[in-house]
Short mmCIF file of C-alpha atoms in Angstrom, two decimals:
data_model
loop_
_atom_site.label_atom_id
_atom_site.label_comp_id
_atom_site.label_asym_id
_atom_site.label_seq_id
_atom_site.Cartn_x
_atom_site.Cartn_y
_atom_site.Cartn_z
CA UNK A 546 -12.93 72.15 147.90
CA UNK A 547 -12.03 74.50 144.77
CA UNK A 548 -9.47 71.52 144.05
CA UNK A 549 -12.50 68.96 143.89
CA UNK A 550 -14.77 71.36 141.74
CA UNK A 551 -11.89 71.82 139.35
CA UNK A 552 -11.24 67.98 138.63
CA UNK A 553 -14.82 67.69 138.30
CA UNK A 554 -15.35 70.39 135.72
CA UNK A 555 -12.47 68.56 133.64
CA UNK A 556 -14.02 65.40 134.48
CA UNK A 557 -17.85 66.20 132.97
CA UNK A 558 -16.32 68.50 130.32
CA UNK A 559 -14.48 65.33 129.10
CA UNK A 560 -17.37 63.16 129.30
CA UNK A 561 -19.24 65.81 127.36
CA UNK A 562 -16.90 66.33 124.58
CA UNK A 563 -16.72 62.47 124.77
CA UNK A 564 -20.18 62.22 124.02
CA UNK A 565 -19.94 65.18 121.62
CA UNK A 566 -18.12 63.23 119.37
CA UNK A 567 -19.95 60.09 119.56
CA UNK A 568 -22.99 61.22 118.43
CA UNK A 569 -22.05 63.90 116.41
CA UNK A 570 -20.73 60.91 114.64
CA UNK A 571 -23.74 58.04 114.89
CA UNK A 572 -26.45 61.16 113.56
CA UNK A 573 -23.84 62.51 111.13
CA UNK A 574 -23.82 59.04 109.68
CA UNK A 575 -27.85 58.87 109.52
CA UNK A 576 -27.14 62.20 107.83
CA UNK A 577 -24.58 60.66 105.30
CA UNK A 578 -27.08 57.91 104.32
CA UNK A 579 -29.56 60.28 103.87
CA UNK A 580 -27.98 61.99 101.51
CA UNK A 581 -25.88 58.52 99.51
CA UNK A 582 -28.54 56.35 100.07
CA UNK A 583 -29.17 53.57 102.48
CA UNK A 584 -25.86 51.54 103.59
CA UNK A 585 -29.12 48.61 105.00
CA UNK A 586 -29.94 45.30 103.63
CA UNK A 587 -32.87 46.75 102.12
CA UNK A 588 -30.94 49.52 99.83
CA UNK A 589 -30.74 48.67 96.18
CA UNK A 590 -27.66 50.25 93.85
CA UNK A 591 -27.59 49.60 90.07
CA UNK A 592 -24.82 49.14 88.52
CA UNK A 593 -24.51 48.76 85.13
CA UNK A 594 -21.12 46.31 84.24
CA UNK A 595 -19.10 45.99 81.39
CA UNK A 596 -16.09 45.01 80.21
CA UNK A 597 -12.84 47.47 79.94
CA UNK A 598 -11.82 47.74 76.55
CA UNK A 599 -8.62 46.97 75.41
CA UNK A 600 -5.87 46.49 72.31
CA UNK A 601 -7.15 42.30 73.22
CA UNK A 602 -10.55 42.54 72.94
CA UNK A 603 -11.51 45.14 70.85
CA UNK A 604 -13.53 44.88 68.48
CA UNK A 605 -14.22 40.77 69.80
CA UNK A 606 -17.65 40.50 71.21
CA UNK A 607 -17.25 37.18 72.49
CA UNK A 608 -14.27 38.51 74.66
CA UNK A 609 -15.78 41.93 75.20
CA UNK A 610 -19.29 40.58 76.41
CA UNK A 611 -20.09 38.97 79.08
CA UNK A 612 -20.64 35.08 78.79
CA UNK A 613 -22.45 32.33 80.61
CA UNK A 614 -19.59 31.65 82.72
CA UNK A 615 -19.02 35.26 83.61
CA UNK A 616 -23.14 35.61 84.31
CA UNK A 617 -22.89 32.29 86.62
CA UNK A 618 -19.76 33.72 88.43
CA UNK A 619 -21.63 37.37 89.26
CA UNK A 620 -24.27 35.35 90.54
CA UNK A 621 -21.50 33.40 93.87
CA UNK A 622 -20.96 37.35 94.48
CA UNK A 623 -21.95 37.99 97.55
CA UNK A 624 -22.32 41.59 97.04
CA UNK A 625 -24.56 41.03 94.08
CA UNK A 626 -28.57 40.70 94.87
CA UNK A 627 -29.40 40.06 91.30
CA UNK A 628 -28.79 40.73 87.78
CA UNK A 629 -29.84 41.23 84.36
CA UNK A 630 -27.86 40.99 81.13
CA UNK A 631 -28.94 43.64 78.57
CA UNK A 632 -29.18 41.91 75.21
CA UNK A 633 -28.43 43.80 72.19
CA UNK A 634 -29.39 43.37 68.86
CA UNK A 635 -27.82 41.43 66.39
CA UNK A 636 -28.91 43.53 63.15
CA UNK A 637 -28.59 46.83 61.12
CA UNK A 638 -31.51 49.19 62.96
CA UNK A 639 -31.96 52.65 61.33
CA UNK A 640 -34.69 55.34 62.07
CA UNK A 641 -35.79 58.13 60.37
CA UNK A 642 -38.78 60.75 60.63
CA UNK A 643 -40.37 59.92 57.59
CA UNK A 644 -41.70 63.10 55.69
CA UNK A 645 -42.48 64.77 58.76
CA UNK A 646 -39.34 65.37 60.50
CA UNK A 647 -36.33 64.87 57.71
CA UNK A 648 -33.55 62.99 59.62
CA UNK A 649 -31.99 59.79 59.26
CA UNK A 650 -29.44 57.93 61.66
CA UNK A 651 -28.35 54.58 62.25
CA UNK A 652 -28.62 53.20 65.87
CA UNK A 653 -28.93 50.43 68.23
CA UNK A 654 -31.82 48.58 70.34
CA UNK A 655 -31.10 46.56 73.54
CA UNK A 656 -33.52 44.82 75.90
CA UNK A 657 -33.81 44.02 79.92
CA UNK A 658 -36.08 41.62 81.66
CA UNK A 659 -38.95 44.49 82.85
CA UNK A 660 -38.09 44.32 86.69
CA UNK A 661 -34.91 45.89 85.97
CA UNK A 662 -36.47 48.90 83.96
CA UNK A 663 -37.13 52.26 86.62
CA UNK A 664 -40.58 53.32 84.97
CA UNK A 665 -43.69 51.95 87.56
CA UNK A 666 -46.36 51.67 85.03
CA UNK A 667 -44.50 49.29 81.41
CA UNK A 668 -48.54 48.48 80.61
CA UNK A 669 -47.21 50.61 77.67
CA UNK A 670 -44.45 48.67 77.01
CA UNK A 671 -45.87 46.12 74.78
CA UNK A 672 -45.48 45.72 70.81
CA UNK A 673 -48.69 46.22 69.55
CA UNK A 674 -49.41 45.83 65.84
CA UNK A 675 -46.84 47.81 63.81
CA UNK A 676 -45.99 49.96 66.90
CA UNK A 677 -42.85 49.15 68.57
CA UNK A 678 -42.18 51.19 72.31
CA UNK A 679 -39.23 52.22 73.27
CA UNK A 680 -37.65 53.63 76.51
CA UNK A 681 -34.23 56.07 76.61
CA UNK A 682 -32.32 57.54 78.93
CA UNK A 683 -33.26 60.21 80.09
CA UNK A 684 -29.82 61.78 79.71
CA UNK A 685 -30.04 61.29 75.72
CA UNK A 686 -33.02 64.01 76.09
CA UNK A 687 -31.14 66.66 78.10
CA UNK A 688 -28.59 65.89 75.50
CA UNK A 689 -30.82 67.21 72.70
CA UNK A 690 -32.47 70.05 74.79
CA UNK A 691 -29.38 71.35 76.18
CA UNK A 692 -26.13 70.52 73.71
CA UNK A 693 -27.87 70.07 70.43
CA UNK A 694 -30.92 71.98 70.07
CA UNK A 695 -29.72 75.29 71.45
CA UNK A 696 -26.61 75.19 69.46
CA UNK A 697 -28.39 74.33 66.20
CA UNK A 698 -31.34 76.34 66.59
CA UNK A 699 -34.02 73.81 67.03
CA UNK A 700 -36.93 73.49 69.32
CA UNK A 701 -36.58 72.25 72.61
CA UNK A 702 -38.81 69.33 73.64
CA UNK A 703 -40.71 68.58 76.67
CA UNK A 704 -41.42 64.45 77.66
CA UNK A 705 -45.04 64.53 77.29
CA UNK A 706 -44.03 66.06 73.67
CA UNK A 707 -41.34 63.68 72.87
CA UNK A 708 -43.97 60.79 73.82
CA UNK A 709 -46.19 62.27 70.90
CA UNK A 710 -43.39 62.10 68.40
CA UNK A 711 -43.13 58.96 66.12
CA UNK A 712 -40.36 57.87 63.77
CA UNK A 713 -39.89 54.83 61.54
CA UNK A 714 -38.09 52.09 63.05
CA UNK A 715 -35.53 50.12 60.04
CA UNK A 716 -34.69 46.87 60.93
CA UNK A 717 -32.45 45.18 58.68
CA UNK A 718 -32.54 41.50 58.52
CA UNK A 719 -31.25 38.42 56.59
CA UNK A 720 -34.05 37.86 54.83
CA UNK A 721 -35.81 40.61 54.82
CA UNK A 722 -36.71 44.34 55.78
CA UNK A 723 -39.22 45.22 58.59
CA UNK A 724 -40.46 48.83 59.67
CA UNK A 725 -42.17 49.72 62.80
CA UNK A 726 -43.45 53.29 64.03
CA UNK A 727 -41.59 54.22 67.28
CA UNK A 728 -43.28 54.86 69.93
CA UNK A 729 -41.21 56.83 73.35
CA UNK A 730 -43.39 55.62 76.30
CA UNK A 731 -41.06 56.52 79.10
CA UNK A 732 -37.20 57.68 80.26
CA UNK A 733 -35.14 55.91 82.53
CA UNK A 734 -32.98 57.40 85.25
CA UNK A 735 -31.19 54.26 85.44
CA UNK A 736 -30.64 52.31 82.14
CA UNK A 737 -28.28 54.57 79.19
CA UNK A 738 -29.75 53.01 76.65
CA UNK A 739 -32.41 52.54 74.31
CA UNK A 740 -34.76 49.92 75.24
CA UNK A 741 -37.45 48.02 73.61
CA UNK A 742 -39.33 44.75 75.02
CA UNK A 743 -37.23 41.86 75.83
CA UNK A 744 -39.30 39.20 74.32
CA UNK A 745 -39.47 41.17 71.09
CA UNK A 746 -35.65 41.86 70.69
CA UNK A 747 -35.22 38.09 71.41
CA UNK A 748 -38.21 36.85 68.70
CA UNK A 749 -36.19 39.46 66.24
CA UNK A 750 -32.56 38.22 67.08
CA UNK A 751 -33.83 34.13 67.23
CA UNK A 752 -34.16 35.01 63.47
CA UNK A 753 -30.81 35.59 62.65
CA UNK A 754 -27.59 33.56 62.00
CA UNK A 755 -26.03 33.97 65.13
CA UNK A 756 -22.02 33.56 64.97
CA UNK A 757 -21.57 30.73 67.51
CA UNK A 758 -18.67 32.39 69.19
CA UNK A 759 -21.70 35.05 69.84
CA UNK A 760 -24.01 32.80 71.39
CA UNK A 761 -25.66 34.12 75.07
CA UNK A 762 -23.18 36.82 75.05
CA UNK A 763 -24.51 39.92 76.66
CA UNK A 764 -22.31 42.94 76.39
CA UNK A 765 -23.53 44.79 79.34
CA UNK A 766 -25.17 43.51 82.44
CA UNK A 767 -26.98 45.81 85.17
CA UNK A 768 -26.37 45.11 88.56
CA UNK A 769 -28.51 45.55 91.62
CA UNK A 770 -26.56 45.59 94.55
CA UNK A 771 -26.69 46.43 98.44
CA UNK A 772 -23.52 48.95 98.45
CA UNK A 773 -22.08 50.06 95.85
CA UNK A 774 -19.21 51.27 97.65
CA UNK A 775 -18.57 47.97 98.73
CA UNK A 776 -14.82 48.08 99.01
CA UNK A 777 -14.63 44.28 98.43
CA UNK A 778 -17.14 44.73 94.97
CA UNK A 779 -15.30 47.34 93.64
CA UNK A 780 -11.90 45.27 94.22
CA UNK A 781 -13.42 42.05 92.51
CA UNK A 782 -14.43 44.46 89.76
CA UNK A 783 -11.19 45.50 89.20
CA UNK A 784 -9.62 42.12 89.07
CA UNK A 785 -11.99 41.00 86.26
CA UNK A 786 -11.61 44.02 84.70
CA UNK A 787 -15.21 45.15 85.01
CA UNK A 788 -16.06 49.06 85.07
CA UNK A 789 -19.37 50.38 85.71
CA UNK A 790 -20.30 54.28 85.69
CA UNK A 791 -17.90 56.11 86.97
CA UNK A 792 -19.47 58.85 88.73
CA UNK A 793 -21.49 56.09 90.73
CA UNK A 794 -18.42 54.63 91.67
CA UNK A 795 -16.86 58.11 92.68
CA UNK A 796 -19.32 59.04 94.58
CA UNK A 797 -19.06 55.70 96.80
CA UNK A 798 -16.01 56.14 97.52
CA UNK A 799 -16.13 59.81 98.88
CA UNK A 800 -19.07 58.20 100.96
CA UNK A 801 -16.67 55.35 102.25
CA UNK A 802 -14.19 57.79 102.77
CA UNK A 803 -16.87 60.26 104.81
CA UNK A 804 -17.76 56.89 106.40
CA UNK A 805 -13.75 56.09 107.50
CA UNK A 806 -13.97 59.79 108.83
CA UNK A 807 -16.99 59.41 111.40
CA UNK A 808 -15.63 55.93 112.34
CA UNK A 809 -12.04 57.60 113.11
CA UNK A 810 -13.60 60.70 115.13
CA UNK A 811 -15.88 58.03 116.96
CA UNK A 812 -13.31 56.03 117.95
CA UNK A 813 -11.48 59.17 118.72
CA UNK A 814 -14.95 59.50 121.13
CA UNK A 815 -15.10 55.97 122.64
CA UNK A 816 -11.40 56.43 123.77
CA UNK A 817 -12.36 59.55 125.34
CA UNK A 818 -15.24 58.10 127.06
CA UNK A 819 -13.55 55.30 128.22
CA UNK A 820 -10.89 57.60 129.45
CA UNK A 821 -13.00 59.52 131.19
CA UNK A 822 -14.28 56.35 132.62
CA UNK A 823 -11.09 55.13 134.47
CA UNK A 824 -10.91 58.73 135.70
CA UNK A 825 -14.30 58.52 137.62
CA UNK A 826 -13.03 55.33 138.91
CA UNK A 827 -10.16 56.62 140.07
CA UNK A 828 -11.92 59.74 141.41
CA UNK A 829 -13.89 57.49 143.19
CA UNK A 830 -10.97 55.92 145.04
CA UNK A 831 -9.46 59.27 145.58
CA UNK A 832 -12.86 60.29 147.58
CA UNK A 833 -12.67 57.02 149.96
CA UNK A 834 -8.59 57.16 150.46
CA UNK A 835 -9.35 60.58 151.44
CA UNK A 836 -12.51 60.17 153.18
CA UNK A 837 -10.68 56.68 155.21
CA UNK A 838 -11.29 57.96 158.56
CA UNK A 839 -14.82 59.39 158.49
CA UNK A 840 -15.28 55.97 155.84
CA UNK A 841 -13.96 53.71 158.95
CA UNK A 842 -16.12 55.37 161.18
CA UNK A 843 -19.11 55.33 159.21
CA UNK A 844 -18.82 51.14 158.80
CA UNK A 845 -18.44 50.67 162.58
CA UNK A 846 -21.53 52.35 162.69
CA UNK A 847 -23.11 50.02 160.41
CA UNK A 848 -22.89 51.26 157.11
CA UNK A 849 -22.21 48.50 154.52
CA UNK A 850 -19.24 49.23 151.94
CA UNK A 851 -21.95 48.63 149.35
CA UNK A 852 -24.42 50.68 150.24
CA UNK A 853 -21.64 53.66 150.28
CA UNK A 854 -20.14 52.67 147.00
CA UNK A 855 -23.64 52.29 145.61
CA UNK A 856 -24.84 55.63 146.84
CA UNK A 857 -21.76 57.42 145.26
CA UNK A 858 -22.16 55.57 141.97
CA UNK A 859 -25.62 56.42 141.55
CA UNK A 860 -24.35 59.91 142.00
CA UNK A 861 -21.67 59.71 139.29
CA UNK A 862 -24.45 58.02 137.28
CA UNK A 863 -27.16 60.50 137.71
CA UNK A 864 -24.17 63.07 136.59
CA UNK A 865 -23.45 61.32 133.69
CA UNK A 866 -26.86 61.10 132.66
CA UNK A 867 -27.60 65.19 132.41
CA UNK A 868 -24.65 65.49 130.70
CA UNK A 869 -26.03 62.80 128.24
CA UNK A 870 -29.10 64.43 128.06
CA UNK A 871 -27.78 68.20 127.74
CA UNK A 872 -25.63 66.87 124.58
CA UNK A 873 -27.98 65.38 123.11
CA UNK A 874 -30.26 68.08 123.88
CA UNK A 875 -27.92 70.65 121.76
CA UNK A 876 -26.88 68.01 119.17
CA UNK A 877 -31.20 67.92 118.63
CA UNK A 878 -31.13 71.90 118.28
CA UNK A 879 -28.49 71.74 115.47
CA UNK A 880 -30.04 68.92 113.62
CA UNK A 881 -33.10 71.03 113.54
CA UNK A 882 -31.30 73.50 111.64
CA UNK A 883 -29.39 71.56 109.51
CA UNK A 884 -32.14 69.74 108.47
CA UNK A 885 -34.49 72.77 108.01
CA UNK A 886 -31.51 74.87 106.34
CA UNK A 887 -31.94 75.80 102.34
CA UNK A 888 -28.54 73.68 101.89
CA UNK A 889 -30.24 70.52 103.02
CA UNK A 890 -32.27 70.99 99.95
CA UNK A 891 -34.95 68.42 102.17
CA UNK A 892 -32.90 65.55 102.35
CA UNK A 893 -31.66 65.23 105.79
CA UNK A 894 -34.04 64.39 108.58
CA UNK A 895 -35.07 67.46 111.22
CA UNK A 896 -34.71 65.47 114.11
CA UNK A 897 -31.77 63.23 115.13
CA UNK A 898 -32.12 59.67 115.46
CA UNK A 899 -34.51 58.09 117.65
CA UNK A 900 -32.51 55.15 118.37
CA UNK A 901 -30.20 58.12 120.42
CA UNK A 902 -32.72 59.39 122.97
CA UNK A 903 -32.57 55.93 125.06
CA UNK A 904 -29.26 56.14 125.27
CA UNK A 905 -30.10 58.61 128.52
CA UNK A 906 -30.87 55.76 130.51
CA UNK A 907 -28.69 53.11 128.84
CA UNK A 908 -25.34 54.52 129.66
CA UNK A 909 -25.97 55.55 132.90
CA UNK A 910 -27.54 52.58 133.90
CA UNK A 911 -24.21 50.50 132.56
CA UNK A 912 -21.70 53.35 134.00
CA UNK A 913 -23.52 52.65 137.85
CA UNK A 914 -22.95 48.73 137.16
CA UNK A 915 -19.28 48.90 135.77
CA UNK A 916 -18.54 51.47 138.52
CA UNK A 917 -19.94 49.90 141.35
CA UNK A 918 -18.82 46.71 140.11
CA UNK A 919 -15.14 47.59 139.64
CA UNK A 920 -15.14 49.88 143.00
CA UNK A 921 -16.44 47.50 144.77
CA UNK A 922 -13.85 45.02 144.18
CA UNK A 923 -11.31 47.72 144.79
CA UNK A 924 -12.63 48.34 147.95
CA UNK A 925 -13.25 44.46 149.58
CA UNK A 926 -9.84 43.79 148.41
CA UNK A 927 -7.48 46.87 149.28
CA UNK A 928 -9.73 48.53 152.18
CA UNK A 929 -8.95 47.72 155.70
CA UNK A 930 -11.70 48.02 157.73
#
């Protein structure tokens, strides 16, 4: 009797370690996209592309940008949802504050189609008489608040301010010299740039000689993708010698690299499970070999060899089921913590998966088929009656 309690303690304290691991792993993962992002059809990544600079094409736009061939060949990626080459602008631009604010600096424009830009509300975004809007990153204003203002003694500005400020815009052309008053009307998260409307940048560029080997040649592109840790994306990047952020692409690959974790430790899990499995089955066999008399007596009574191997499957089953439910019970009570502890910052869910919770009935309800199934067999074809 102690004998049989003791292999069934191992037996259930497999299974539950099994199942442990298993979903440990599947709301671990939930937890993981929670925090990366969305691995699903539905999850957008922007990437912005361009091409790696070297001793060949420096200095070259026509080999540094990308062309119409390189556009139409981004578009067969699978990977790639859509994209949107950044035009730049083919001129001298210079800005300076005027009398108000003494500073001078040469700089660059570049333009997007509008669906690309990451501000909801571009109503703004619209040339309007002498008043030219213009988006930046909003890393080039934490650049000013935090590295250069504090260290040079200036003012720090807030958005709303920064939207108030207006500077002359110098555009240098062939023929001639134009000046607009520049206007901030948002910052972008996504695009490191500074961006003015599309159909403007185009009218201004359509002006100029363009050098042929320059024609349609965008030097950056953005890139909306489903993954950007797309193992196969990054590889075709590398052969064309694309590069794109590199923190972006850092952190994809330490989330492919969690991902390869919880896909190890749940296979780690399955083969557990499945090992614990072929024990029941065998535990089962053990039970009738050593129950053969009473077994023998039982069917000349009557009994059918089904009914008996269905009773004791359902048994096993039921079993298998509050260990299910006890795990899952726990792994519930630590998600609840996790996802309500200060470190979570309110990114990971409090409760685990729902997709989890019929998985109660599912596995047992598969384990009782397999089992009875496989028993069964055992039994018409070995037993003796």
């Amino acid at each position: 009797m102690m004998k049989q309690l003791t292999k069934s303690f191992f037996l259930y304290l497999g299974l539950f370690l099994a199942f442990a691991l298993v979903l440990s792993c599947a709301q671990l993962y939930v937890n993981a996209n929670a925090l990366f992002g969305s691995r699903s059809s539905e999850a957008n990544y922007w990437l912005t592309m361009s091409k790696t600079i070297t001793p060949d094409n420096i200095g070259r736009k026509e080999l540094i940008g990308f062309n119409d061939r390189d556009i139409a060949d981004l578009k067969t990626w699978k990977e790639v949802k859509s994209l949107y080459p950044v035009v730049s602008n083919d001129f001298k631009v210079s800005a300076d504050g005027g009398d108000f604010i003494p500073f001078y600096t040469d700089m660059y424009l570049e333009a997007v189609d509008d669906d690309a830009i990451d501000i909801r509300d571009l109503s703004a975004f619209k040339v309007k008489g002498n008043v030219l809007p213009i988006i930046i990153s909003r890393e080039y204003l934490n650049l000013y608040n935090y590295g250069f203002a504090l260290n040079q003694g200036l003012p720090q500005i807030t958005e709303e301010f920064a939207k108030k400020i207006e500077v002359n815009i110098n555009l240098r052309l062939k023929e001639k010299n134009l000046r607009y008053t520049g206007r901030l009307v948002g910052l972008s998260d996504r695009i490191h740039s500074v961006l003015v409307p599309k159909h403007f940048l185009d009218s201004i560029n359509g002006t100029q000689d363009f050098s042929k080997a320059h024609q349609n040649i965008f030097t950056r592109v953005l890139v909306k993708v489903n993954d950007a840790s797309d193992q196969d994306l990054i590889e075709k990047m590398k052969q064309k010698g694309y590069e794109s952020n590199q923190e972006s692409l850092r952190s994809a690959k330490i989330k492919s690299k969690l991902f390869l974790v919880l896909k190890t430790i749940a296979l780690i899990g399955g083969f557990i499970f499945l090992l614990c499995i072929f024990m029941i089955v065998n535990f089962i066999k053990m039970q009738f070999l050593e129950q053969h008399e009473a077994v023998s007596i039982k069917y000349s009574l009557g009994y059918s060899p089904r009914k008996m191997v269905r009773s004791i499957s359902r048994f096993f089953s039921i079993n298998l089921g509050i260990v299910l439910l006890i795990c899952l019970g726990l792994l519930s009570v630590g998600q609840y913590y996790l996802g309500t502890a200060p470190i979570a910052n309110g990114l990971l869910p409090k409760f685990i998966h729902i997709y989890l919770w019929p998985l109660v009935l599912i596995v047992p309800l598969v384990v009782y088929v397999v089992v009875n199934w496989l028993i069964y067999r055992w039994l018409i074809k070995s037993w003796k009656f």
